[in-house]
Short mmCIF file of C-alpha atoms in Angstrom, two decimals:
data_model
loop_
_atom_site.label_atom_id
_atom_site.label_comp_id
_atom_site.label_asym_id
_atom_site.label_seq_id
_atom_site.Cartn_x
_atom_site.Cartn_y
_atom_site.Cartn_z
CA MET A 1 -75.65 140.62 0.73
CA ASP A 2 -73.76 140.70 -2.37
CA VAL A 3 -72.18 137.78 -3.00
CA MET A 4 -69.11 137.07 -5.06
CA THR A 5 -66.32 134.75 -5.43
CA PHE A 6 -62.75 135.78 -4.13
CA HIS A 7 -59.35 134.15 -3.85
CA LEU A 8 -59.82 131.88 -0.82
CA ILE A 9 -59.26 127.98 -1.17
CA VAL A 10 -60.46 125.61 1.54
CA THR A 11 -57.71 122.93 1.64
CA GLY A 12 -59.55 121.57 4.91
CA LEU A 13 -63.03 121.05 6.37
CA ARG A 14 -63.83 119.00 9.62
CA LEU A 15 -66.94 118.78 11.98
CA THR A 16 -65.45 118.71 15.64
CA GLY A 17 -66.63 119.26 19.16
CA PRO A 18 -66.30 117.58 22.58
CA ARG A 19 -69.97 117.00 23.00
CA ARG A 20 -70.89 115.51 19.87
CA THR A 21 -72.07 111.76 20.21
CA ASP A 22 -71.72 111.20 16.57
CA SER A 23 -68.93 111.84 13.34
CA ASN A 24 -71.85 113.12 11.15
CA MET A 25 -72.63 116.50 13.29
CA GLY A 26 -70.40 119.31 14.58
CA ARG A 27 -68.82 122.41 14.74
CA VAL A 28 -67.84 123.45 10.94
CA GLU A 29 -64.15 124.53 10.92
CA VAL A 30 -62.04 125.17 7.72
CA GLU A 31 -58.56 125.48 6.82
CA ILE A 32 -57.51 128.01 4.52
CA GLY A 33 -53.65 127.08 3.86
CA SER A 34 -52.12 127.67 6.87
CA LYS A 35 -52.99 124.59 8.83
CA GLN A 36 -55.23 126.94 11.10
CA PHE A 37 -58.66 126.23 11.64
CA SER A 38 -61.32 128.53 11.89
CA THR A 39 -65.11 128.63 12.43
CA VAL A 40 -67.13 129.76 9.49
CA CYS A 41 -69.99 131.74 8.63
CA VAL A 42 -72.82 129.70 7.14
CA ASN A 43 -76.35 131.29 6.03
CA ASN A 44 -78.60 128.23 4.79
CA GLU A 45 -79.30 124.80 4.83
CA LYS A 46 -78.34 124.36 1.05
CA THR A 47 -74.73 125.26 2.36
CA ALA A 48 -74.77 122.87 5.01
CA ALA A 49 -75.89 120.40 2.71
CA VAL A 50 -72.60 121.11 0.61
CA ILE A 51 -70.51 120.67 3.43
CA CYS A 52 -72.05 117.46 4.34
CA ARG A 53 -70.99 116.18 0.57
CA GLN A 54 -67.90 117.47 0.84
CA LEU A 55 -67.43 115.47 4.01
CA LYS A 56 -68.92 112.18 2.31
CA LEU A 57 -71.86 112.27 4.52
CA SER A 58 -75.59 112.04 3.72
CA THR A 59 -77.03 115.53 2.50
CA LEU A 60 -80.67 114.65 2.68
CA SER A 61 -81.55 116.39 5.43
CA ALA A 62 -78.50 118.33 6.18
CA VAL A 63 -79.39 120.84 8.76
CA MET A 64 -77.55 123.72 10.27
CA VAL A 65 -77.47 123.92 14.23
CA ASP A 66 -75.95 126.02 16.86
CA GLY A 67 -72.03 124.92 17.17
CA GLY A 68 -71.89 125.84 20.53
CA LEU A 69 -74.32 122.65 21.69
CA PHE A 70 -70.78 120.57 20.72
CA GLY A 71 -68.54 122.48 23.19
CA GLN A 72 -67.17 125.70 23.69
CA ASP A 73 -64.55 126.93 21.14
CA LYS A 74 -61.83 129.51 21.15
CA LYS A 75 -61.02 129.29 17.23
CA PRO A 76 -61.39 132.78 15.31
CA LEU A 77 -64.20 133.38 13.04
CA LEU A 78 -63.12 133.10 9.21
CA GLN A 79 -63.93 136.71 8.02
CA ALA A 80 -66.17 135.44 4.92
CA THR A 81 -69.79 134.21 4.41
CA PHE A 82 -70.17 130.75 2.25
CA ALA A 83 -73.57 130.75 0.19
CA CYS A 84 -74.09 127.70 -1.98
CA LYS A 85 -76.90 126.73 -4.42
CA GLY A 86 -76.85 123.23 -3.13
CA THR A 87 -75.18 121.58 -5.76
CA GLU A 88 -71.87 122.08 -5.45
CA ARG A 89 -69.40 119.40 -4.71
CA SER A 90 -67.13 121.56 -2.27
CA LEU A 91 -67.40 124.95 -0.35
CA ASP A 92 -64.74 126.25 -3.00
CA GLU A 93 -67.43 125.97 -5.53
CA CYS A 94 -69.77 128.50 -3.41
CA GLY A 95 -69.98 132.15 -3.66
CA ARG A 96 -69.03 134.13 -0.90
CA SER A 97 -68.48 137.42 0.38
CA ASN A 98 -65.56 138.92 2.18
CA THR A 99 -67.64 139.71 5.53
CA ALA A 100 -69.20 137.27 8.17
CA LYS A 101 -72.39 139.99 9.30
CA ASP A 102 -74.49 137.75 7.75
CA CYS A 103 -73.83 134.68 9.52
CA TYR A 104 -76.75 132.45 10.50
CA SER A 105 -74.56 132.12 13.80
CA ASP A 106 -71.09 133.28 14.70
CA ASP A 107 -70.61 129.35 15.43
CA VAL A 108 -72.21 127.08 13.03
CA GLY A 109 -72.77 123.46 13.21
CA VAL A 110 -74.11 120.97 11.03
CA TYR A 111 -76.29 117.66 11.34
CA CYS A 112 -76.03 115.34 8.10
CA ASN A 113 -78.41 112.70 7.80
CA THR A 114 -80.69 110.80 5.70
CA HIS A 115 -83.76 111.56 7.30
CA ILE A 116 -85.01 114.60 9.93
CA HIS A 117 -83.83 113.29 13.44
CA LEU A 118 -83.40 115.10 16.43
CA LEU A 119 -79.92 115.03 17.89
CA ILE A 120 -78.43 113.97 21.06
CA VAL A 121 -75.48 115.57 22.32
CA SER A 122 -73.76 115.66 25.91
CA HIS A 123 -75.37 118.64 28.19
CA GLU A 124 -72.32 119.50 29.64
CA GLU A 125 -69.16 117.10 29.66
CA ARG A 126 -67.04 115.55 26.99
CA TYR A 127 -68.26 112.50 25.36
CA PRO A 128 -67.85 109.59 25.54
CA PHE A 129 -68.46 109.55 28.96
CA ILE A 130 -65.84 108.67 31.65
CA GLU A 131 -67.14 106.27 34.16
CA GLY A 132 -68.23 107.69 37.99
CA GLY A 133 -69.94 110.59 38.41
CA ASN A 134 -73.45 111.97 36.98
CA LYS A 135 -73.65 112.78 33.27
CA VAL A 136 -76.13 113.90 31.17
CA LEU A 137 -77.48 113.64 27.77
CA MET A 138 -79.71 116.27 25.91
CA CYS A 139 -82.07 115.95 23.06
CA VAL A 140 -82.25 118.69 20.49
CA THR A 141 -84.69 119.60 17.74
CA PRO A 142 -82.63 121.70 15.08
CA PRO A 143 -83.43 125.15 14.71
CA LYS A 144 -85.19 124.98 11.28
CA TYR A 145 -88.36 122.54 12.93
CA GLN A 146 -90.59 124.01 15.55
CA ARG A 147 -91.19 121.46 18.51
CA VAL A 148 -94.82 121.52 19.42
CA ALA A 149 -94.58 118.86 22.54
CA GLU A 150 -92.52 117.74 25.14
CA TYR A 151 -89.33 115.20 24.56
CA SER A 152 -89.97 111.43 25.41
CA TRP A 153 -87.24 109.02 25.62
CA GLU A 154 -88.30 105.65 24.27
CA HIS A 155 -84.95 104.03 25.12
CA THR A 156 -83.12 105.41 28.31
CA ALA A 157 -79.83 103.08 28.91
CA GLY A 158 -80.64 103.11 32.82
CA GLY A 159 -80.99 106.98 32.53
CA ARG A 160 -83.46 109.05 34.43
CA PRO A 161 -85.54 111.11 31.83
CA ASN A 162 -86.45 114.69 32.40
CA LEU A 163 -87.74 116.76 29.38
CA GLU A 164 -85.19 116.56 26.85
CA PHE A 165 -82.30 115.36 29.41
CA LEU A 166 -81.42 111.97 30.08
CA MET A 167 -79.70 111.71 33.49
CA PHE A 168 -77.24 109.19 34.71
CA ASP A 169 -76.00 108.79 38.38
CA ASN A 170 -72.89 107.25 39.18
CA LEU A 171 -72.47 106.01 35.70
CA THR A 172 -70.50 102.69 35.39
CA LYS A 173 -69.10 100.29 32.55
CA GLU A 174 -72.31 98.70 32.81
CA TYR A 175 -73.97 101.40 30.72
CA ASN A 176 -71.86 100.87 27.98
CA GLY A 177 -73.46 99.84 24.98
CA ARG A 178 -76.92 100.44 25.89
CA GLN A 179 -79.48 102.09 23.54
CA VAL A 180 -80.34 105.68 23.84
CA GLY A 181 -83.07 107.72 21.83
CA CYS A 182 -85.96 110.45 21.94
CA SER A 183 -88.49 111.61 20.01
CA THR A 184 -90.81 114.68 19.84
CA ARG A 185 -93.28 116.18 17.42
CA TYR A 186 -92.88 119.26 15.24
CA ARG A 187 -93.87 121.51 12.52
CA GLN A 188 -91.73 122.94 9.94
CA ARG A 189 -92.19 127.14 10.43
CA ASN A 190 -95.21 128.70 8.90
CA SER A 191 -96.72 125.04 8.48
CA ASN A 192 -99.77 124.15 10.98
CA TYR A 193 -98.89 120.31 10.21
CA ALA A 194 -97.35 118.53 13.10
CA HIS A 195 -95.43 115.30 12.59
CA ASN A 196 -93.21 112.77 14.76
CA ILE A 197 -89.50 113.05 14.82
CA TRP A 198 -87.21 110.57 16.43
CA SER A 199 -83.37 110.73 17.05
CA ASP A 200 -81.12 107.85 15.88
CA PHE A 201 -81.28 105.02 18.50
CA ASP A 202 -77.64 105.12 19.46
CA LYS A 203 -75.51 103.23 21.75
CA LEU A 204 -74.45 105.13 24.86
CA LYS A 205 -70.68 105.06 24.91
CA VAL A 206 -68.68 104.98 28.35
CA TYR A 207 -64.75 105.06 29.02
CA TYR A 208 -63.79 102.36 31.74
CA LYS A 209 -60.55 101.75 33.14
CA PRO A 210 -58.94 98.31 32.51
CA LEU A 211 -60.60 95.36 34.51
CA ILE A 212 -57.67 93.34 34.68
CA THR A 213 -58.05 89.44 35.14
CA ILE A 214 -54.74 87.34 36.09
CA THR A 215 -54.81 83.24 35.21
CA TRP A 216 -52.03 81.18 35.26
CA THR A 217 -50.71 77.93 33.41
CA ASN A 218 -48.09 74.99 34.88
CA ASN A 219 -46.22 72.60 33.15
CA THR A 220 -49.50 71.17 31.75
CA GLY A 221 -50.61 74.19 30.17
CA GLU A 222 -54.07 73.85 31.85
CA GLN A 223 -55.00 77.63 32.81
CA GLN A 224 -56.31 78.41 36.34
CA PRO A 225 -57.55 81.33 38.40
CA LEU A 226 -55.00 83.29 40.35
CA SER A 227 -56.63 82.10 43.52
CA SER A 228 -55.40 78.48 43.02
CA LEU A 229 -51.59 79.41 42.79
CA SER A 230 -49.98 78.27 45.57
CA ASP A 231 -45.92 78.50 46.35
CA LEU A 232 -43.91 77.15 43.49
CA LYS A 233 -41.54 74.66 44.09
CA PRO A 234 -37.88 75.17 43.12
CA GLY A 235 -37.48 74.19 39.54
CA HIS A 236 -40.96 74.28 38.36
CA ASN A 237 -42.09 76.45 35.51
CA VAL A 238 -45.26 78.88 35.52
CA THR A 239 -46.66 81.43 33.30
CA LEU A 240 -48.74 84.36 34.82
CA TRP A 241 -51.36 85.55 31.89
CA CYS A 242 -52.75 89.25 32.41
CA LYS A 243 -55.65 90.00 30.50
CA ALA A 244 -57.97 93.03 30.51
CA ASP A 245 -61.44 94.42 29.64
CA SER A 246 -61.20 98.35 28.95
CA ASN A 247 -62.81 101.05 26.84
CA PRO A 248 -60.74 102.39 24.77
CA PRO A 249 -59.63 98.75 24.46
CA PRO A 250 -55.91 98.14 25.69
CA ALA A 251 -52.89 99.59 23.95
CA SER A 252 -50.09 97.74 26.29
CA ILE A 253 -50.05 95.09 28.64
CA THR A 254 -46.83 94.98 30.51
CA TRP A 255 -44.87 93.02 33.70
CA SER A 256 -42.82 94.38 36.25
CA GLY A 257 -40.67 92.67 38.69
CA ARG A 258 -38.09 90.71 39.28
CA VAL A 259 -38.71 89.45 35.74
CA ASN A 260 -40.10 91.78 33.35
CA SER A 261 -42.46 91.40 30.17
CA THR A 262 -43.68 93.64 27.47
CA THR A 263 -46.88 91.13 26.72
CA GLY A 264 -49.38 89.94 29.16
CA GLU A 265 -47.53 86.51 29.06
CA LEU A 266 -45.03 86.43 32.20
CA ARG A 267 -42.96 83.17 32.15
CA ILE A 268 -40.81 82.10 35.03
CA LEU A 269 -38.70 79.06 34.06
CA ALA A 270 -36.91 76.81 36.59
CA ALA A 271 -38.37 78.54 39.75
CA ASP A 272 -35.26 80.08 42.27
CA HIS A 273 -36.35 81.50 45.85
CA VAL A 274 -33.71 83.84 45.55
CA THR A 275 -34.24 85.13 41.81
CA HIS A 276 -38.21 84.71 41.25
CA SER A 277 -39.68 85.34 44.64
CA GLY A 278 -41.38 88.70 44.64
CA VAL A 279 -44.09 91.27 43.86
CA TYR A 280 -44.95 91.22 40.06
CA THR A 281 -46.88 94.32 38.51
CA CYS A 282 -49.15 93.81 35.63
CA THR A 283 -49.70 97.02 33.93
CA VAL A 284 -52.31 97.69 31.52
CA VAL A 285 -52.59 100.95 29.48
CA THR A 286 -55.48 102.01 27.13
CA GLU A 287 -55.56 103.09 23.81
CA THR A 288 -55.79 107.18 22.97
CA VAL A 289 -58.47 108.43 21.03
CA ASP A 290 -58.08 111.83 18.77
CA ASP A 291 -57.06 114.48 21.13
CA ASP A 292 -58.99 113.38 24.47
CA ASP A 293 -56.55 114.70 27.11
CA ARG A 294 -58.45 112.21 29.70
CA LEU A 295 -56.88 109.31 27.81
CA PRO A 296 -55.21 106.73 28.04
CA LEU A 297 -56.61 105.37 31.27
CA THR A 298 -54.72 103.31 33.27
CA SER A 299 -54.68 100.02 36.02
CA SER A 300 -51.97 98.03 37.65
CA TYR A 301 -52.48 94.77 39.49
CA GLN A 302 -50.17 93.07 41.68
CA VAL A 303 -48.98 89.43 42.55
CA ASN A 304 -47.05 88.10 45.42
CA LEU A 305 -45.35 85.37 43.88
CA ARG A 306 -43.39 82.81 46.09
CA VAL A 307 -40.78 80.12 45.50
CA GLN A 308 -39.95 77.55 48.09
CA GLY A 309 -36.55 78.05 49.47
#
């Protein structure tokens, strides 16, 4: 392949993919001045190291992987091949040809790490997982290393190991934050020596709907469980508190009813049967993350407040 430099300025570079489990891995996409990202052709590990360096990620064990591991993509392929020596600070300093015929793959991904590591990716679904249903993680050996033994899962987070797969049945919020990690034995191609190789030991990420807790306080300010709230006497004050545990965290907590509130605190002052008796609804909406169309997650809780009269 003839490598030359022609006028092509990379204005943006990113790693993407809905099935990746960390920000130091993903499909390589570049932006060439038009706010339109394209997949790229990369033909060696030295170029992968430059990509990691430009993204301010570790270059010590930068490896190329199949971009399809991180999910399907329909972006066009940039008709150019980047070929770097490995010392460049960015792709703009690398040589390149005006064709993409010598690609390592037409859907290139990289993994930027300080050590030789396995990757863990979601097998089919977008990651982080949403609670409910069956989910699967997959342990992957970068293609420059030849696996010589089956995979083992040292940390399963409560899942069921099956070769390179780690399966979860009816995933719940309790799995969030548990540790996962896999290992195998490998040898570099054209080598007779086998070595152990591990993945990073990561925490499983599970998105779950807000779990709402309602408490109340009276004139004394002592917070009490909702179950202890009886009918209010006319003229009394009460404050209802709505709190929630969720992943992603709550972005908004609102009350609606005879009295409304844009916070988790709903104050009923000088309670009156006609004005205040009725159903009040606390609604919790989680934050959104990136371009994840599964978010936000929403939950509601209704309280029937009665004032004597």
